[in-house]
Tab-separated table of C-alpha atoms in Angstrom:
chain	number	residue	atom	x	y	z
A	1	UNK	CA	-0.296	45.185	-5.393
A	2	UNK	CA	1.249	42.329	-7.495
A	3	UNK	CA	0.972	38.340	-8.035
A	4	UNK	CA	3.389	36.110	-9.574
A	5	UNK	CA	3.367	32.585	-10.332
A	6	UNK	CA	5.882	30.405	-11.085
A	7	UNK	CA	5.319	26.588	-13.310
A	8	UNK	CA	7.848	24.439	-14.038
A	9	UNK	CA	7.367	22.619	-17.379
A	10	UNK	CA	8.151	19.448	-19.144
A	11	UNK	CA	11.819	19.881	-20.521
A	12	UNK	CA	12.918	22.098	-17.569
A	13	UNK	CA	11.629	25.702	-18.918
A	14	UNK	CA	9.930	27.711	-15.901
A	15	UNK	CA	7.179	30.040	-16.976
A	16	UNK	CA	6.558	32.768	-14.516
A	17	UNK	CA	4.000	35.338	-14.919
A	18	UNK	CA	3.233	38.482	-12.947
A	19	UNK	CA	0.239	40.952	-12.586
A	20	UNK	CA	0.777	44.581	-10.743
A	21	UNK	CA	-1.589	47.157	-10.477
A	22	UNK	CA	-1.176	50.533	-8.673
A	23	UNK	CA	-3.002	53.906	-8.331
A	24	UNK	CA	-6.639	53.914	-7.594
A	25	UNK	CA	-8.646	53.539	-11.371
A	26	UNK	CA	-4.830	52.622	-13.153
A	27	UNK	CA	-3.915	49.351	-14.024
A	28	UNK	CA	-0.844	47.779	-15.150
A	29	UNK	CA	0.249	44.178	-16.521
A	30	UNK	CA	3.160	42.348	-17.234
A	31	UNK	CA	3.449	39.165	-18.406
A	32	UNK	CA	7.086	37.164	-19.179
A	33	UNK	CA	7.320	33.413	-20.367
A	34	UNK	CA	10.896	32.318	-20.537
A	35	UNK	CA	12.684	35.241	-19.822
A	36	UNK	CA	10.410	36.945	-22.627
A	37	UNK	CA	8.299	40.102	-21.026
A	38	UNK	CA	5.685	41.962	-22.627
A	39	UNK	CA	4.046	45.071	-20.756
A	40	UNK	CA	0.666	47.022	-21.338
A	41	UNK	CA	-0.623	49.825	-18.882
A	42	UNK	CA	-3.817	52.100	-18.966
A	43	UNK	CA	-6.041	54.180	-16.709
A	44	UNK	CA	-9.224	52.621	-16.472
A	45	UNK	CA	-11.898	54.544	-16.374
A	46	UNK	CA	-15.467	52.640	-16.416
A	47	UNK	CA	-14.704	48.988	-16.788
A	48	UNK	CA	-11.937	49.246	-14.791
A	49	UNK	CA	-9.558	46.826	-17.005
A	50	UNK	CA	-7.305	46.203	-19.691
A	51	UNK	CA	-7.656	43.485	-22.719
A	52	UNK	CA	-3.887	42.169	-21.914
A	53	UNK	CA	-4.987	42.539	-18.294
A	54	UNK	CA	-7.712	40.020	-19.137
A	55	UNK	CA	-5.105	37.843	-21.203
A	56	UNK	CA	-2.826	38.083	-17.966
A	57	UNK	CA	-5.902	36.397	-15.486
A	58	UNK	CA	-6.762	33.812	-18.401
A	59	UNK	CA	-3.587	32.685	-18.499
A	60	UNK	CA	-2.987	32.313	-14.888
A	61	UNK	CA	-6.499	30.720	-14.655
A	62	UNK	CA	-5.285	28.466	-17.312
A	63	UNK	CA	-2.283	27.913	-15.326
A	64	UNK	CA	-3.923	27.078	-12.037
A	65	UNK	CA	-5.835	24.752	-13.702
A	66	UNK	CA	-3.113	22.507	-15.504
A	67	UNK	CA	-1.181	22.909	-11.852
A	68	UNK	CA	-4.616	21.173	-10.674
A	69	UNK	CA	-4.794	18.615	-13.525
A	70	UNK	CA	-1.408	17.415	-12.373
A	71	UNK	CA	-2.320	17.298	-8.510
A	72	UNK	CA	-5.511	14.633	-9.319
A	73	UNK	CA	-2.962	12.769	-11.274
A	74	UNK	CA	-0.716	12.499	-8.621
A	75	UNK	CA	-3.108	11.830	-6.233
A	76	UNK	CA	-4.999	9.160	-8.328
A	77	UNK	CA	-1.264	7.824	-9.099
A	78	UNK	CA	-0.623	7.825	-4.598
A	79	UNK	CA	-4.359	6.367	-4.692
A	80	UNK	CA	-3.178	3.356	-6.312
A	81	UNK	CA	-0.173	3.125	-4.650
A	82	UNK	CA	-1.767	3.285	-0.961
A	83	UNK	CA	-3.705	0.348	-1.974
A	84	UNK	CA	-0.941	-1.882	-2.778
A	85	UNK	CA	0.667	-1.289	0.069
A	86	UNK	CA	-1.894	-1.296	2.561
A	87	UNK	CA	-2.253	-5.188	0.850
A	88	UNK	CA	1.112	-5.939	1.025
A	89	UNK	CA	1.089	-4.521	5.338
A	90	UNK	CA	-2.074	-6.917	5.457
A	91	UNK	CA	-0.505	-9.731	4.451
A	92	UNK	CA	2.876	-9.387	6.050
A	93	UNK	CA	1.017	-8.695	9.155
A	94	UNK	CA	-0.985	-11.423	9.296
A	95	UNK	CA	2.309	-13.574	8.505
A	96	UNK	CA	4.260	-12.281	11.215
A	97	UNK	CA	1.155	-12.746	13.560
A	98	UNK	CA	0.854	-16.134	12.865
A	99	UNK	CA	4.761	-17.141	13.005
A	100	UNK	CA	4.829	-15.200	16.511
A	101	UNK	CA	1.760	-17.563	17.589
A	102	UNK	CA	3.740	-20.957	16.008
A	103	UNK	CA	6.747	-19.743	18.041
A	104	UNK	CA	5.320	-19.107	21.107
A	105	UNK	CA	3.341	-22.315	20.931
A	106	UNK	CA	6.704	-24.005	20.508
A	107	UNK	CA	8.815	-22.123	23.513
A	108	UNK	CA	5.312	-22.448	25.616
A	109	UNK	CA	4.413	-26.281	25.654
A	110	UNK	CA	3.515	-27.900	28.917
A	111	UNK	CA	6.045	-30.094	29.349
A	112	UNK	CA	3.429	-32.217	31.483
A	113	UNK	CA	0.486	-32.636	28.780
A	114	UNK	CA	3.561	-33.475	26.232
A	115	UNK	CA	5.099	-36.127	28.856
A	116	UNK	CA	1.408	-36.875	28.966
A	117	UNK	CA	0.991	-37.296	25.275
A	118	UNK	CA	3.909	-39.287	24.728
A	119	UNK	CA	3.477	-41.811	27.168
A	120	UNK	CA	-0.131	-42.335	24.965
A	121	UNK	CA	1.214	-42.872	21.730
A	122	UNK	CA	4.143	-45.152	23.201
A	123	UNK	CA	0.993	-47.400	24.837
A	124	UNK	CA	-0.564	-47.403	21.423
A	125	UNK	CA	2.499	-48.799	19.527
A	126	UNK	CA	2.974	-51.538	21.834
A	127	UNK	CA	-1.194	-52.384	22.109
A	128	UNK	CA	-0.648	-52.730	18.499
A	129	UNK	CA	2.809	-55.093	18.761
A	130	UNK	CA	0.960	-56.959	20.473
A	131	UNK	CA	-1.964	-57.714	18.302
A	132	UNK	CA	0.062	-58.613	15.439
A	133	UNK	CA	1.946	-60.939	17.580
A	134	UNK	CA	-1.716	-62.987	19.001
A	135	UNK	CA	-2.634	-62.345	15.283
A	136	UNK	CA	0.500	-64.489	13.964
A	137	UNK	CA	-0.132	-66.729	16.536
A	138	UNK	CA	-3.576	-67.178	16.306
A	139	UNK	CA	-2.813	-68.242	12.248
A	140	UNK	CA	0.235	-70.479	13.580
A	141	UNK	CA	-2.293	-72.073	15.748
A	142	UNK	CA	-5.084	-72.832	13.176
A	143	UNK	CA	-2.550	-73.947	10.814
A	144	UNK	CA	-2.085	-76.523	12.996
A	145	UNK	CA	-4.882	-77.888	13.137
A	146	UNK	CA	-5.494	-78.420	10.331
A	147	UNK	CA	-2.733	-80.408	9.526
């Protein structure tokens, strides 16, 4: 049987590490960082393993658990991202939903209820002509009067 695992560290240096054992009670480890290898080997009888054996699943425990670190830090990192973007897909929604209801407001008027509404205001500025015209004359007339 044999594992290996492979990590990728700052400055481009990969560190890859690999465990074999074989025969029923032998056991046999090798370990290489950087090209480096070291190797220790031993029948185990009893316990069943070796000290550098022991190193070996440390380190790879150790490894799995940086590899870990990294993956919350990403994630918390993505975390934060999501958030601002989900804000910024609110808001843009929201914008585009409103300019779509502006538009179609503006290609959808009834042309009646605006001939409608026009026709209104057009009474309403001569109504009020025409009271400022019986007002003038109203003055013109007291004026004289009084004279």
């Amino acid at each position: 049987d044999s594992t290996s695992g492979t990590q990728t560290q700052a400055g481009g240096t990969t560190e890859e590490t690999t465990v074999s054992t074989t025969g029923t009670n032998a056991g046999s480890a090798s370990q290489g960082t950087a090209g480096t290898a070291g190797t220790s080997s031993g029948a185990g009888q009893g316990r069943g393993t070796d000290v550098s054996v022991d190193t070996v699943i440390e380190d790879l425990t150790n490894l799995v658990d940086s590899a870990i670190s990294k993956v919350r830090a990403k994630s918390a990192e993505f975390g934060g991202d999501v958030t601002f973007l989900q804000a910024r897909l609110d808001f843009t929604t929201n914008y585009v939903n409103t300019m779509t209801e502006g538009s179609g407001k503006l290609t959808l008027a009834d042309l009646n209820q605006e001939g409608a509404n026009l026709v209104a205001l057009q009474t309403r500025q001569q109504i009020g002509v025409q009271s400022l015209s019986i007002a003038g004359q109203q003055q013109q007339a007291i004026l004289s009067l009084l004279r």
